[in-house]
Coordinates of C-alpha atoms in Angstrom, one line a residue:
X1248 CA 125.3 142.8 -57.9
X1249 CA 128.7 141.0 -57.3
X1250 CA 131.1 139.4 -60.1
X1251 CA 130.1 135.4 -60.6
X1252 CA 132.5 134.7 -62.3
X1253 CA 135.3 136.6 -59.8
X1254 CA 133.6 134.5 -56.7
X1255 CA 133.7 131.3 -58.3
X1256 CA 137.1 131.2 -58.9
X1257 CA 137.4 132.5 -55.2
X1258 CA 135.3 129.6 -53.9
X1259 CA 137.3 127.0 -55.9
X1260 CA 140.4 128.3 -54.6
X1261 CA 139.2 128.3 -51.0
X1262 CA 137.9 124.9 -51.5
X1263 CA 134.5 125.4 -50.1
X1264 CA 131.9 122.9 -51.7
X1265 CA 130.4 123.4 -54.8
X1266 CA 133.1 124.0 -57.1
X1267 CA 132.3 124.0 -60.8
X1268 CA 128.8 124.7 -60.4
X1269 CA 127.0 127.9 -61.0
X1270 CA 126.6 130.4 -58.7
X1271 CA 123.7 131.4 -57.7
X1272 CA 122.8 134.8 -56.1
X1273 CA 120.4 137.1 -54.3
X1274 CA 120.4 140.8 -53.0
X1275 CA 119.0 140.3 -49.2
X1276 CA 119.8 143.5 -47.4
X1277 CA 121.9 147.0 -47.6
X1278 CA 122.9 150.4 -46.7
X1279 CA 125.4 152.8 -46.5
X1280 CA 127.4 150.3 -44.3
X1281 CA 127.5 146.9 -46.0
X1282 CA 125.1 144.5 -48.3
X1283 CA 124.1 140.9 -47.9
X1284 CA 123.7 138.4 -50.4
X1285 CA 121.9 134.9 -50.1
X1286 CA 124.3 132.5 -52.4
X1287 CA 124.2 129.2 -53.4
X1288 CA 126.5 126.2 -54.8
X1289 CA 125.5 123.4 -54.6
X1290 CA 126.1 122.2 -51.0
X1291 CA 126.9 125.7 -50.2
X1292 CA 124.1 127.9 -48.6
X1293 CA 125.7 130.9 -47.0
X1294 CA 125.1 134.6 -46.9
X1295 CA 128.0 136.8 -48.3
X1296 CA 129.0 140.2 -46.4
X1297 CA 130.5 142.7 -47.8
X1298 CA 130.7 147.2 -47.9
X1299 CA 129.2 149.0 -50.7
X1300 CA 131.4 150.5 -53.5
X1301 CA 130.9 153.5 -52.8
X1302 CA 131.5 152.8 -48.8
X1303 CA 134.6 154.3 -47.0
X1304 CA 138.2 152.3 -47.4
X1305 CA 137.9 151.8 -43.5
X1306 CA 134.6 149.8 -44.0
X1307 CA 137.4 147.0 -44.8
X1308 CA 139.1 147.2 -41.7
X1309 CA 135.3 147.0 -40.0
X1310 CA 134.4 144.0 -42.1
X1311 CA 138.0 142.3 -40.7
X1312 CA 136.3 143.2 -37.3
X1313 CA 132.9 142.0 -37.6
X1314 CA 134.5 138.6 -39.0
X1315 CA 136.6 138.3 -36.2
X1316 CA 133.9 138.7 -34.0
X1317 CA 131.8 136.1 -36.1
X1318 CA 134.6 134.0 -36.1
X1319 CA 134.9 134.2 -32.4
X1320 CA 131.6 132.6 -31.5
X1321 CA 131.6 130.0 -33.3
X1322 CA 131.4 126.7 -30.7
X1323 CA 130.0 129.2 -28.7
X1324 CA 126.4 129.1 -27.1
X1325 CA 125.4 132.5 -28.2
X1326 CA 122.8 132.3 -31.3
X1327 CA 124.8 133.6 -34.3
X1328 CA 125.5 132.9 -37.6
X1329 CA 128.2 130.4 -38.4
X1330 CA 131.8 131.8 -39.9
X1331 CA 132.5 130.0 -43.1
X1332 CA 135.1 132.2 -45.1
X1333 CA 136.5 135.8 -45.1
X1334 CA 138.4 137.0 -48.2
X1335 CA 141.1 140.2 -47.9
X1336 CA 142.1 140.5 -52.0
X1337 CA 140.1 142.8 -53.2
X1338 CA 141.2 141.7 -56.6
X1339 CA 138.5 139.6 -55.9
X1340 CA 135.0 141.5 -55.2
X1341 CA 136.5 145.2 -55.0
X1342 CA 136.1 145.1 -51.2
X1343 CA 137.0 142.3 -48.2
X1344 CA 134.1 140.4 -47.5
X1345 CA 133.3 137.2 -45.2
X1346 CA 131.0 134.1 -45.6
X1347 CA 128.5 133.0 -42.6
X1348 CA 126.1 130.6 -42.4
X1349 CA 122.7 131.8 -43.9
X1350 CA 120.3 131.7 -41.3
X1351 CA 116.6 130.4 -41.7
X1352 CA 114.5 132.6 -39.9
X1353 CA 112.9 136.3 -39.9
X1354 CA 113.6 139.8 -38.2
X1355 CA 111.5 141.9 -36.5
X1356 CA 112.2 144.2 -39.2
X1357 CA 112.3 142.7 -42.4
X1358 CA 109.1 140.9 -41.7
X1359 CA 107.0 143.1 -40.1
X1360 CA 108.4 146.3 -41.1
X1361 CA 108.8 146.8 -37.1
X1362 CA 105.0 146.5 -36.6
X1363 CA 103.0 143.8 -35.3
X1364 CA 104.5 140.0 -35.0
X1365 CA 104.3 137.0 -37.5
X1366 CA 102.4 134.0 -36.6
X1367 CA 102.0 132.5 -33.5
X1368 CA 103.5 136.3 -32.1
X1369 CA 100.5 138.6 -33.7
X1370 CA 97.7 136.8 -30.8
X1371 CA 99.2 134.5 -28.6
X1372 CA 100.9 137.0 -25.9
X1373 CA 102.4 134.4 -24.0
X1374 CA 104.5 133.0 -27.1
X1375 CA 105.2 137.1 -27.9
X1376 CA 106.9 137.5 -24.2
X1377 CA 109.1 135.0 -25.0
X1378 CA 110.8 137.0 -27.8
X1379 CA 111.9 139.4 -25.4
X1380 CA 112.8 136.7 -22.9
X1381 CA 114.9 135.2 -25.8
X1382 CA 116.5 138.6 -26.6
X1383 CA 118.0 139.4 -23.3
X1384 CA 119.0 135.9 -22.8
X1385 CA 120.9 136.4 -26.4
X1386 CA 122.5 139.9 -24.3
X1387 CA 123.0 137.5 -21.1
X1388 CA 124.7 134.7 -23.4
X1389 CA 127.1 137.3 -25.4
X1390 CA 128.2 138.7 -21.9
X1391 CA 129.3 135.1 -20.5
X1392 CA 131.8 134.5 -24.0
X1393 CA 135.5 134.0 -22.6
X1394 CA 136.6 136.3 -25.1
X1395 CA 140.4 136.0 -24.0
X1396 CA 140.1 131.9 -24.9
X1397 CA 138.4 133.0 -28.4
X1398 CA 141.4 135.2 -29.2
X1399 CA 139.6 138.3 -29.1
X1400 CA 142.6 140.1 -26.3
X1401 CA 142.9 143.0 -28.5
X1402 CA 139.2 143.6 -29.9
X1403 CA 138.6 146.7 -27.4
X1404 CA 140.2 148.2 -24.6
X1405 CA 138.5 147.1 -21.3
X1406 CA 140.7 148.6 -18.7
X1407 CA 139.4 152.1 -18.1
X1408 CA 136.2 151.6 -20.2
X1409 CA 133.7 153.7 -18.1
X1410 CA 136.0 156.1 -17.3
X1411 CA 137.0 157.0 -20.6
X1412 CA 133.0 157.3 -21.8
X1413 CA 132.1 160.6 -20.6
X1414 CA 135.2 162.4 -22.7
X1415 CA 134.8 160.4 -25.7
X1416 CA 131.4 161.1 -26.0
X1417 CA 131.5 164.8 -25.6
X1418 CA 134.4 165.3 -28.2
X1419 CA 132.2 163.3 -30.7
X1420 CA 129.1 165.7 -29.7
X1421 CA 131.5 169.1 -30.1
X1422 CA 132.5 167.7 -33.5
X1423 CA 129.0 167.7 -34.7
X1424 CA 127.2 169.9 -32.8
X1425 CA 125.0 172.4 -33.8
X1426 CA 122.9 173.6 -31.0
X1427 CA 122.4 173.3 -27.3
X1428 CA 121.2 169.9 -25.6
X1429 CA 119.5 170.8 -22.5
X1430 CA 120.2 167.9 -20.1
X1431 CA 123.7 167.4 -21.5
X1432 CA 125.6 168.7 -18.5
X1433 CA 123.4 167.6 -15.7
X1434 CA 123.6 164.1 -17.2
X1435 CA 127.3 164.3 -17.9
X1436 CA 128.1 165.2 -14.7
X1437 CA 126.3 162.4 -13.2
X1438 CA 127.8 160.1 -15.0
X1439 CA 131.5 161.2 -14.2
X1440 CA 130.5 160.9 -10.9
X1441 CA 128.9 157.7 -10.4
X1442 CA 130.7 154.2 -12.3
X1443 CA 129.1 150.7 -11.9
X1444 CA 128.9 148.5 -8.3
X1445 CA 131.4 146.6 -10.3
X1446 CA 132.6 146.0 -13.7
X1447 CA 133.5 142.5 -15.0
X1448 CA 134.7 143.2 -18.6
X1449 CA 133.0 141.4 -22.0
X1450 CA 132.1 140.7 -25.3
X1451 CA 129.4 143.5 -26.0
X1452 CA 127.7 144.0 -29.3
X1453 CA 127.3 148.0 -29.2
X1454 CA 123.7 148.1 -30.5
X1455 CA 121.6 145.7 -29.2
X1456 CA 117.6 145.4 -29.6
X1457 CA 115.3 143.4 -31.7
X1458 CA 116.6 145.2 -35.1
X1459 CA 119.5 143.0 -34.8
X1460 CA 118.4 139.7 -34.3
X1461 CA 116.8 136.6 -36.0
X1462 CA 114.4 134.2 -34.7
X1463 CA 113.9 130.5 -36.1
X1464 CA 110.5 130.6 -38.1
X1465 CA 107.0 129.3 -35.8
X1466 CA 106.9 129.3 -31.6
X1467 CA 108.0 128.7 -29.3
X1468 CA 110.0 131.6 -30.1
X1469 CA 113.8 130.8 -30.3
X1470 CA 116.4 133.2 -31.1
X1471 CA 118.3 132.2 -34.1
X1472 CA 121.2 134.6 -34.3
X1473 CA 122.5 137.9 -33.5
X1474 CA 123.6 139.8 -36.3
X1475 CA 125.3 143.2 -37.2
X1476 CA 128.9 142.9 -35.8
X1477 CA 129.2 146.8 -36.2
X1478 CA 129.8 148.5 -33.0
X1479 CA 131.2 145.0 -31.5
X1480 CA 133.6 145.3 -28.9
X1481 CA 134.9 144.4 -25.2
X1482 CA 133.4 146.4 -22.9
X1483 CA 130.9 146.6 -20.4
X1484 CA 128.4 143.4 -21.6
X1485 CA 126.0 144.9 -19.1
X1486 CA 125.3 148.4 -21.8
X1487 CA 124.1 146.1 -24.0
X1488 CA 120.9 145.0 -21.9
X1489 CA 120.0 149.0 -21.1
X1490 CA 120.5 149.5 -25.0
X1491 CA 117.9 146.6 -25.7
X1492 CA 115.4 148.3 -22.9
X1493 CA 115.8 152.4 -24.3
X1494 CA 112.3 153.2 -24.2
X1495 CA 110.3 150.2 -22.8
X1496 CA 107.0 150.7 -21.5
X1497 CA 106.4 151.2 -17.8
X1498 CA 103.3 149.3 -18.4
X1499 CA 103.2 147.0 -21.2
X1500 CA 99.5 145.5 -20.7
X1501 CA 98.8 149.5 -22.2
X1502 CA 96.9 150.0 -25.3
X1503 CA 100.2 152.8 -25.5
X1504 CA 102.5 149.7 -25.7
X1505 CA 102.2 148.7 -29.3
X1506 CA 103.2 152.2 -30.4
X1507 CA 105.6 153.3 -28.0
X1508 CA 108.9 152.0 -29.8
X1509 CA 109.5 150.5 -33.4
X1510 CA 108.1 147.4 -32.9
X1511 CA 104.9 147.0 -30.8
X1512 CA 106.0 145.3 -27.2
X1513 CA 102.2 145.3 -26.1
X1514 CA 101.8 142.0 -23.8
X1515 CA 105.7 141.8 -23.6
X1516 CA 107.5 141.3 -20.1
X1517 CA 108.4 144.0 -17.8
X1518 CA 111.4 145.8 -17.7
X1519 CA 112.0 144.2 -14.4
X1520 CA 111.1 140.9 -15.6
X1521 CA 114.0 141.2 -18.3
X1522 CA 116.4 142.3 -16.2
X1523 CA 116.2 139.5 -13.5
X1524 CA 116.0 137.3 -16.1
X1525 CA 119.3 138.7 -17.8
X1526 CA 120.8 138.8 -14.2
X1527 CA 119.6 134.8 -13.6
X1528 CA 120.9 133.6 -16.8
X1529 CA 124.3 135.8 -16.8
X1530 CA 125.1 135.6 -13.4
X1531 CA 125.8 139.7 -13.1
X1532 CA 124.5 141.3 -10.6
X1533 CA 122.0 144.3 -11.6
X1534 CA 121.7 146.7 -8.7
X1535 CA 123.4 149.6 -10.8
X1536 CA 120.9 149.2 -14.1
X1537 CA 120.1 153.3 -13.5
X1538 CA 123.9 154.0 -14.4
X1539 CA 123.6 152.0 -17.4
X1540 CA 120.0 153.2 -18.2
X1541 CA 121.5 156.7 -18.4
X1542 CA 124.2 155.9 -19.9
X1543 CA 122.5 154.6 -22.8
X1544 CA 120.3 157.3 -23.5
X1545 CA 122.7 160.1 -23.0
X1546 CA 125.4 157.9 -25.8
X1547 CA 121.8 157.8 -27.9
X1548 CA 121.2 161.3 -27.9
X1549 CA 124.6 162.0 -28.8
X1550 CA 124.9 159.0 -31.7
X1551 CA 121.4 160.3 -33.3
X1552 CA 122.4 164.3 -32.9
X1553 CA 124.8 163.3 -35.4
X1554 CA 122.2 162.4 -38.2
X1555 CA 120.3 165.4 -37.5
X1556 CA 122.7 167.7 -37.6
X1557 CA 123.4 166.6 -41.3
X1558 CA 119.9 165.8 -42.1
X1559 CA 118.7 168.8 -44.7
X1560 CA 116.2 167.6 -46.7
X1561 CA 116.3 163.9 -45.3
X1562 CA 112.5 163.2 -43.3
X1563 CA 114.0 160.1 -41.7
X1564 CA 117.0 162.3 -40.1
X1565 CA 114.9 165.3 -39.3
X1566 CA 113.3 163.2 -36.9
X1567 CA 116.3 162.2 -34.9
X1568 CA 115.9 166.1 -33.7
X1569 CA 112.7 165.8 -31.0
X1570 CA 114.1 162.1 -30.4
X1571 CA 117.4 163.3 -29.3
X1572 CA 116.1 166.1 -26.8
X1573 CA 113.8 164.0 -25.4
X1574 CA 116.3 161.4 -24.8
X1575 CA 119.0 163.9 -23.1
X1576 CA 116.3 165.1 -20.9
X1577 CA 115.3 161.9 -19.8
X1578 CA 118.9 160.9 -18.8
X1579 CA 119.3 164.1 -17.0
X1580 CA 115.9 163.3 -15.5
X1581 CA 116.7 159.4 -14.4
X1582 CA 120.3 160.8 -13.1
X1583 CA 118.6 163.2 -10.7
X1584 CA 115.9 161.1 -9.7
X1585 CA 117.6 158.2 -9.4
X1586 CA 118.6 156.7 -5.5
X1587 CA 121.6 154.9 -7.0
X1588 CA 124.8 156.3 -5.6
X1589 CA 123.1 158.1 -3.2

């Protein structure tokens, strides 16, 4: 739990509303990378951010990033949660943390624990497809930010952003790897020689999919806010939609639907559906969505190796160790198959 007393003063001093009345807090969310707490103060009604203890001194630096990011969309039209207050002096809390806007609304995961849907979602399929309609129209929205007039220049390094991919994946796999990746090469090579039709450069999130997002509470379904700053960077916006569609079903009308990722997408849109829809409300074009699609599951494989390689005794990582070879083999499988390029 946080210090009261220590964030009270904080909060007077920053002259957010409330002051001289209790504070009032609530442990939402956590991990190894930051925790979230619901507070109130009077008029105040935010949600506090902030790393763990025991979390890494370069967790600061990230929770600088994320608030810039935060920061950055505000009077934006992408769904997110509003920047209130970020605080540096760790006198304060022990770590640097940031006030948004708490958000009233659920997540795929804390509501359903990533199956089924919460009313009107669990029967009405129409009203379902419309939370995937919503989510890569959250992707298309992100992608459109002029992230040079929101003073984010310096987030990431555009120029040369596919080309440097390939290396700075592979030294991250040779750091942690432990055993042979069939695929790896075929995939690799692929990708070093093929690059997008063209490559306008954007705000990208880094791990985008249902996991990290809110919707507003009841249909029609409305995305509320994208969440987990993370991996945020400028990049390629256009990574961000093949991340959201890892994995989709060929054939969502299937019975095979509802378990074929971690949150059922039986009677959801097509893939194709989704990406016309991300390429009408973006304005991108999408003719090159194979390089992206193996993109994404080759940078998967190698992200998720990573946990299993340091898994021992842990179920949940032990896992990542079928997952990853079947990802790596399916890039290497969409690379050859694939016409693009060609």
């Amino acid at each position: 739990m946080i210090d009261v007393e220590r964030l009270a003063d904080w909060l007077d001093e920053s002259a957010l509303p409330g002051k001289g009345e209790p504070v009032e807090q609530r442990y939402v969310s956590g991990g190894a990378q930051n925790e979230i707490y619901e507070i109130r103060r009077g008029e105040l009604h935010c949600a506090l951010r902030i790393p763990p203890p025991t979390a890494p001194a370069a967790r600061d630096a990230g929770i600088l990033r994320e608030w810039r990011i935060t920061e950055a969309l505000n009077g934006t039209d992408v769904p997110h949660t509003e920047a209130i207050a970020v605080c540096t002096d760790t006198a304060v809390l022990g770590r640097t943390f940031y006030l948004m806007e708490f958000v009233d609304g659920w997540s795929p995961m804390s509501t359903t624990g990533g199956r089924g849907w919460p009313e009107p979602f669990d029967t009405d399929l129409t009203a379902r497809a419309q939370l995937a309609y919503q989510l890569a129209e959250g992707a298309a929205l992100l992608g459109r930010v002029d992230w040079r007039a929101q003073g984010l220049d310096d987030l990431g390094r555009p120029e040369g952003f596919h080309e440097r991919q390939v290396d700075r994946w592979t030294r991250y796999l040779e750091r942690v790897k432990g055993r042979e990746l069939p695929g790896f090469d075929e995939a690799s090579a692929w990708l070093r020689g093929h690059r997008p039709l063209d490559y306008v450069p954007g705000l990208m999130h880094g791990d985008y999919q249902f996991a990290n997002v809110m919707f507003r509470h009841g249909g029609p379904a409305r995305l509320a806010a994208v969440v987990d700053w993370e991996m945020g960077t400028v990049g390629d916006p256009k990574l961000d939609l093949a991340w959201m569609l890892r994995g989709w079903p060929e054939d969502t009308g299937a019975p095979e639907a509802a378990t074929a990722s971690y949150v059922d997408l039986f009677g959801m849109p097509s893939r194709q559906q989704l990406i016309q829809h991300y390429a009408e409300v973006s304005g991108r074009q999408v003719d090159d969505m194979d390089y992206y699609d193996v993109l994404a599951q080759w940078k998967l494989a190698i992200v998720l190796e990573q946990g299993f390689q340091r898994a021992g005794d842990n179920e949940k990582l032990q896992a990542f160790g079928p997952m990853v070879l079947q990802l790596m083999k399916s890039a290497a499988d969409l690379a050859e198959s694939t016409a693009y390029g060609k």
